[in-house]
Amino acid sequence: MLSLAAMFKRLLPAVFLSLALAAPAAASPALLALQQMDQRVATIGHRLARANLDLCAARTMPLSGLLLHSLDQYGAEARADAAAAFGLGEAPVVLAVVPDSAAARAGLQPGDALLSVAGKSFPLGKLSRKGSYKRVQALEEHLLSSLGAGPVTVEYARGSVRGAATLAPEQGCLSRVQLVPGAKLNARADGTYVQVTSRLVDFVKSDDELALVVAHEMAHNILSHRTRLDAQKVSRGILKTFDGSAGKIKATEVEADYLALYLMARAGYDVNAAPGFWKRFGPGGIFEIFADGTHPGKGSRIEAAERTIAEIRLKQQQGLPLMPAFTGS
């Protein structure tokens, strides 16, 4: 999973940083609010990935529960605020730790400055005004690669005290879950990543609803929907409504809605949150005539959710395993 750092590298324009973080009085609350969102999304993603390992076949990854960031990811206008908010200095720093994860069991804490990971240190180097995510990305890739071979030693500094911790990874479904800032109610999956906008995190009414969003996108990855649609040469542009592509995309959305409820239930989330979420989310009534045909209508989504919930509840009552009718296996 990626940290708050990934937001600024992937989807956050420099103007957002300038406007949101320029004033010292408002900067720290804004950054800390994003940090809290980041941890919430990562925690739910970690729980779903770990609980559904048996549904993911070979598409797995080591789970560290560690989110990282570094001063050089931030633009020049934001660095003073980021340093004040998070204690950022020369070394990359732990942004958040997922509870009951490898990082939590190792005793790592937010604010710990990482000195080395699996014997590799990451010197800061010269900071550009624009800021770059490359160093943190390299550290995260190195961490994932190292964890793939087994436990990893992390050397860190906590204030003036130096220490070492051993990360003993767990395996989970391959979905690197991240929060991205955005004004739209949106989430997406690309086969490896799951991205959820900050606006959507604000929109949900509970962790159960947020788990539904993350599980839906994770289901796309488990079911290899992007690969399947690419193999079918599905158009995602304006032609999708004319060449049959919209119907093929819609079929994957129906499958993801179904599997998401099983992923939720197996991870201990309340699937009864789904109908209420779908009732509030997306166009309904007359506005559905403007939809592009790639997603089910609100009414059909609610009905399908209620059928799947009944299916899950029956299996729970009968003591049967919560195995969906189809998986990515």
Coordinates of C-alpha atoms in Angstrom, one line a residue:
M1 CA 0.0 0.0 0.0
L2 CA 1.2 3.5 -0.7
S3 CA 1.3 6.5 1.6
L4 CA 0.2 10.1 1.5
A5 CA 3.3 10.5 -0.6
A6 CA 1.6 8.8 -3.6
M7 CA -1.1 11.4 -3.7
F8 CA 1.3 14.1 -4.6
K9 CA 3.2 12.1 -7.1
R10 CA 0.2 10.7 -9.0
L11 CA -2.8 12.9 -8.9
L12 CA -2.1 16.1 -6.9
P13 CA -1.2 19.2 -9.0
A14 CA 1.3 21.7 -7.6
V15 CA -1.5 24.3 -7.4
F16 CA -3.4 22.2 -4.9
L17 CA -0.4 22.2 -2.6
S18 CA 0.1 25.9 -3.0
L19 CA -3.5 26.7 -2.2
A20 CA -4.1 24.1 0.5
L21 CA -0.8 24.3 2.3
A22 CA 0.6 27.8 1.8
A23 CA -0.8 29.3 5.0
P24 CA 0.9 27.9 8.1
A25 CA -2.2 28.3 10.3
A26 CA -4.3 26.0 8.0
A27 CA -1.5 23.7 6.7
S28 CA -1.0 21.3 9.6
P29 CA -4.8 20.6 10.0
A30 CA -5.1 19.9 6.3
L31 CA -2.1 17.6 6.2
L32 CA -3.1 15.8 9.4
A33 CA -6.6 15.3 8.0
L34 CA -5.2 13.7 4.9
Q35 CA -3.0 11.5 7.1
Q36 CA -6.0 10.3 9.0
M37 CA -7.8 9.5 5.8
D38 CA -4.8 7.7 4.5
Q39 CA -4.6 5.5 7.5
R40 CA -8.3 4.8 7.4
V41 CA -8.2 3.7 3.8
A42 CA -5.0 1.7 4.3
T43 CA -6.4 -0.1 7.4
I44 CA -9.5 -1.2 5.5
G45 CA -7.5 -2.3 2.5
H46 CA -5.1 -4.3 4.7
R47 CA -8.0 -6.0 6.5
L48 CA -9.7 -6.9 3.2
A49 CA -6.5 -8.1 1.6
R50 CA -5.6 -10.3 4.5
A51 CA -9.0 -11.9 5.0
N52 CA -9.5 -12.9 1.4
L53 CA -6.1 -14.4 0.6
D54 CA -7.6 -17.7 -0.5
L55 CA -9.6 -16.0 -3.2
C56 CA -6.7 -14.3 -4.9
A57 CA -4.9 -17.3 -6.4
A58 CA -1.3 -16.2 -7.3
R59 CA -2.1 -12.5 -7.3
T60 CA -0.8 -11.8 -3.8
M61 CA 1.7 -9.5 -2.1
P62 CA 3.4 -9.1 1.3
L63 CA 1.6 -6.8 3.6
S64 CA 3.8 -4.5 5.8
G65 CA 1.1 -2.2 7.2
L66 CA 3.7 0.6 6.8
L67 CA 3.0 3.9 5.1
L68 CA 5.9 6.2 4.3
H69 CA 6.6 9.7 3.1
S70 CA 9.6 12.1 2.7
L71 CA 10.3 15.8 2.7
D72 CA 11.5 15.7 -0.9
Q73 CA 8.1 14.6 -2.2
Y74 CA 6.6 18.0 -1.2
G75 CA 6.9 21.1 -3.4
A76 CA 9.0 23.9 -2.0
E77 CA 5.9 25.9 -0.9
A78 CA 4.7 23.0 1.3
R79 CA 8.0 21.8 2.9
A80 CA 8.0 24.0 6.0
D81 CA 4.4 22.9 6.8
A82 CA 5.1 19.2 6.1
A83 CA 8.3 19.4 8.3
A84 CA 6.3 21.0 11.1
A85 CA 3.3 18.6 10.8
F86 CA 5.3 15.4 10.6
G87 CA 8.8 16.1 11.8
L88 CA 10.3 15.4 8.4
G89 CA 14.0 15.9 8.0
E90 CA 16.8 14.2 6.1
A91 CA 15.3 10.7 6.3
P92 CA 12.0 9.2 5.1
V93 CA 9.5 8.9 7.9
V94 CA 6.7 6.6 8.8
L95 CA 3.4 8.4 8.0
A96 CA 1.1 5.8 9.5
V97 CA 1.0 2.2 10.8
V98 CA -1.9 -0.1 10.2
P99 CA -3.1 -1.7 13.5
D100 CA -2.5 -5.4 13.9
S101 CA 0.0 -5.4 11.0
A102 CA 3.6 -6.5 10.6
A103 CA 4.7 -2.9 11.2
A104 CA 2.5 -2.6 14.3
R105 CA 3.8 -5.8 15.8
A106 CA 7.4 -4.7 15.1
G107 CA 6.8 -1.6 17.2
L108 CA 7.2 1.0 14.5
Q109 CA 5.4 4.3 15.1
P110 CA 4.3 7.3 13.0
G111 CA 7.2 9.8 13.0
D112 CA 9.9 7.2 13.1
A113 CA 12.7 8.2 10.7
L114 CA 13.9 5.2 8.6
L115 CA 17.7 4.9 8.4
S116 CA 17.8 1.7 6.4
V117 CA 15.6 -1.1 5.1
A118 CA 17.1 -4.5 4.6
G119 CA 20.5 -3.0 4.8
K120 CA 19.8 -0.2 2.2
S121 CA 19.8 3.4 3.2
F122 CA 18.3 6.3 1.2
P123 CA 20.3 9.5 1.2
L124 CA 18.2 12.6 0.7
G125 CA 20.2 14.3 -2.0
K126 CA 19.4 17.7 -3.5
L127 CA 15.8 18.9 -3.3
S128 CA 14.1 20.3 -6.4
R129 CA 11.5 23.0 -6.0
K130 CA 8.9 20.8 -7.7
G131 CA 9.3 17.9 -5.4
S132 CA 9.6 14.2 -6.4
Y133 CA 8.1 11.0 -5.2
K134 CA 10.9 8.9 -6.7
R135 CA 12.9 8.3 -3.5
V136 CA 9.9 7.2 -1.5
Q137 CA 8.7 5.0 -4.4
A138 CA 12.1 3.4 -4.6
L139 CA 12.0 2.7 -0.8
E140 CA 8.5 1.2 -1.0
E141 CA 9.5 -1.0 -4.0
H142 CA 12.6 -2.1 -2.2
L143 CA 10.6 -2.9 1.0
L144 CA 8.0 -4.9 -1.0
S145 CA 10.7 -6.8 -2.9
S146 CA 12.6 -7.6 0.3
L147 CA 9.5 -8.7 2.2
G148 CA 8.8 -11.1 -0.6
A149 CA 11.9 -13.1 0.6
G150 CA 10.9 -13.1 4.3
P151 CA 11.4 -10.9 7.4
V152 CA 13.1 -7.6 6.9
T153 CA 15.2 -5.5 9.4
V154 CA 14.3 -1.8 9.6
E155 CA 16.7 0.6 11.3
Y156 CA 15.0 3.8 12.6
A157 CA 15.5 6.8 14.7
R158 CA 12.8 7.9 17.2
G159 CA 13.9 11.3 18.3
S160 CA 17.5 10.9 19.7
V161 CA 17.0 7.1 20.1
R162 CA 18.0 4.6 17.5
G163 CA 16.5 1.2 17.2
A164 CA 15.9 -1.8 14.9
A165 CA 12.7 -3.6 14.2
T166 CA 12.0 -6.8 12.3
L167 CA 9.0 -6.8 9.9
A168 CA 7.6 -10.3 9.5
P169 CA 5.2 -9.9 6.6
E170 CA 1.8 -11.5 6.0
Q171 CA 0.4 -12.3 2.6
G172 CA -2.7 -10.7 1.2
C173 CA -4.5 -10.0 -2.1
L174 CA -2.5 -7.9 -4.6
S175 CA -4.1 -4.5 -4.3
R176 CA -2.0 -1.5 -3.3
V177 CA -4.6 0.7 -1.7
Q178 CA -4.1 4.4 -1.7
L179 CA -6.0 7.6 -1.0
V180 CA -5.9 10.4 -3.6
P181 CA -7.2 13.9 -3.2
G182 CA -10.0 14.8 -5.5
A183 CA -13.3 16.6 -5.6
K184 CA -15.2 13.8 -7.4
L185 CA -16.9 10.8 -5.9
N186 CA -14.6 8.3 -7.5
A187 CA -12.6 5.1 -7.0
R188 CA -10.7 3.0 -9.5
A189 CA -8.6 -0.1 -9.9
D190 CA -5.9 -1.0 -12.5
G191 CA -5.0 -4.5 -11.7
T192 CA -2.5 -3.6 -9.0
Y193 CA -3.6 -0.4 -7.4
V194 CA -6.9 0.6 -5.8
Q195 CA -7.4 4.4 -5.5
V196 CA -10.2 6.2 -3.6
T197 CA -10.7 9.9 -3.7
S198 CA -10.7 12.0 -0.5
R199 CA -14.2 13.3 -1.5
L200 CA -15.5 9.7 -1.5
V201 CA -14.0 9.1 1.9
D202 CA -15.8 12.1 3.1
F203 CA -19.0 10.9 1.5
V204 CA -19.3 7.5 3.1
K205 CA -21.1 7.3 6.4
S206 CA -19.1 4.4 8.0
D207 CA -16.1 2.2 7.7
D208 CA -18.5 -0.5 6.4
E209 CA -19.5 1.8 3.5
L210 CA -15.8 2.6 2.8
A211 CA -15.0 -1.1 2.9
L212 CA -17.7 -1.6 0.2
V213 CA -15.9 0.9 -2.0
V214 CA -12.4 -0.6 -1.5
A215 CA -13.8 -4.2 -1.8
H216 CA -15.5 -3.3 -5.1
E217 CA -12.2 -2.1 -6.6
M218 CA -10.3 -4.9 -5.1
A219 CA -12.8 -7.3 -6.7
H220 CA -11.9 -5.9 -10.1
N221 CA -8.2 -6.7 -9.4
I222 CA -9.0 -10.2 -8.1
L223 CA -11.1 -11.0 -11.1
S224 CA -8.5 -9.6 -13.5
H225 CA -11.1 -7.4 -15.1
R226 CA -8.7 -5.0 -16.7
T227 CA -6.8 -7.8 -18.4
R228 CA -10.1 -9.4 -19.6
L229 CA -11.4 -6.1 -21.0
D230 CA -8.0 -5.4 -22.7
A231 CA -8.1 -8.9 -24.3
Q232 CA -11.6 -8.1 -25.6
K233 CA -10.2 -4.9 -27.0
V234 CA -12.9 -2.9 -25.1
S235 CA -13.1 0.7 -25.9
R236 CA -13.1 3.1 -22.9
G237 CA -13.6 6.2 -25.0
I238 CA -16.5 7.8 -26.7
L239 CA -17.0 4.8 -28.9
K240 CA -17.9 2.5 -26.0
T241 CA -21.6 3.2 -26.3
F242 CA -21.6 2.2 -30.0
D243 CA -19.3 -0.9 -30.2
G244 CA -20.7 -3.0 -27.4
S245 CA -17.9 -2.1 -25.0
A246 CA -20.2 -0.4 -22.5
G247 CA -22.1 -3.7 -21.9
K248 CA -18.8 -5.6 -21.4
I249 CA -17.7 -3.0 -18.8
K250 CA -21.0 -3.2 -17.1
A251 CA -20.7 -7.0 -16.8
T252 CA -17.5 -6.5 -14.8
E253 CA -19.2 -4.0 -12.5
V254 CA -21.9 -6.4 -11.7
E255 CA -19.4 -9.1 -10.9
A256 CA -17.4 -6.7 -8.7
D257 CA -20.5 -5.6 -6.8
Y258 CA -21.2 -9.3 -6.1
L259 CA -17.7 -10.3 -5.0
A260 CA -17.2 -7.1 -3.0
L261 CA -20.0 -8.2 -0.5
Y262 CA -18.2 -11.5 0.1
L263 CA -14.9 -9.8 0.6
M264 CA -16.6 -7.5 3.1
A265 CA -18.3 -10.3 5.0
R266 CA -15.2 -12.5 5.2
A267 CA -13.3 -9.5 6.6
G268 CA -16.0 -8.9 9.3
Y269 CA -17.6 -5.8 7.7
D270 CA -21.4 -5.3 7.8
V271 CA -22.7 -6.0 4.3
N272 CA -26.1 -4.4 5.2
A273 CA -24.4 -1.1 4.6
A274 CA -24.5 -1.7 0.8
P275 CA -28.1 -0.9 -0.1
G276 CA -28.0 2.4 1.7
F277 CA -24.7 3.3 0.1
W278 CA -26.0 2.5 -3.4
K279 CA -29.2 4.5 -2.7
R280 CA -27.1 7.6 -2.0
F281 CA -24.4 7.1 -4.6
G282 CA -24.6 7.9 -8.3
P283 CA -27.3 9.2 -10.5
G284 CA -30.9 8.0 -10.0
G285 CA -34.3 8.6 -11.4
I286 CA -34.4 10.8 -14.5
F287 CA -30.7 11.4 -14.3
E288 CA -29.9 7.8 -15.1
I289 CA -30.8 8.5 -18.7
F290 CA -27.6 10.4 -19.0
A291 CA -25.5 7.4 -17.8
D292 CA -23.1 5.9 -20.4
G293 CA -24.2 2.3 -19.8
T294 CA -21.0 1.1 -18.2
H295 CA -22.5 0.7 -14.7
P296 CA -25.8 -0.8 -13.4
G297 CA -28.6 1.6 -12.5
K298 CA -29.2 2.5 -8.9
G299 CA -32.3 0.3 -8.5
S300 CA -30.7 -2.8 -10.0
R301 CA -27.6 -2.3 -7.8
I302 CA -29.7 -2.2 -4.7
E303 CA -31.7 -5.3 -5.7
A304 CA -28.6 -7.2 -6.5
A305 CA -27.0 -6.2 -3.2
E306 CA -30.1 -7.4 -1.3
R307 CA -30.0 -10.8 -3.1
T308 CA -26.3 -11.3 -2.4
I309 CA -26.8 -10.3 1.2
A310 CA -29.5 -12.8 1.6
E311 CA -27.2 -15.4 0.0
I312 CA -24.5 -14.6 2.5
R313 CA -26.8 -14.6 5.5
L314 CA -28.1 -18.0 4.6
K315 CA -24.7 -19.5 4.3
Q316 CA -23.8 -17.9 7.7
Q317 CA -26.9 -19.4 9.3
Q318 CA -26.2 -22.8 7.9
G319 CA -22.5 -22.6 8.9
L320 CA -21.3 -22.9 5.4
P321 CA -18.0 -21.3 4.1
L322 CA -18.5 -17.9 2.6
M323 CA -17.4 -18.8 -0.9
P324 CA -18.8 -16.7 -3.8
A325 CA -20.1 -18.3 -6.9
F326 CA -17.0 -17.1 -8.8
T327 CA -13.6 -15.9 -7.9
G328 CA -10.3 -15.0 -9.6
S329 CA -8.9 -18.4 -8.9

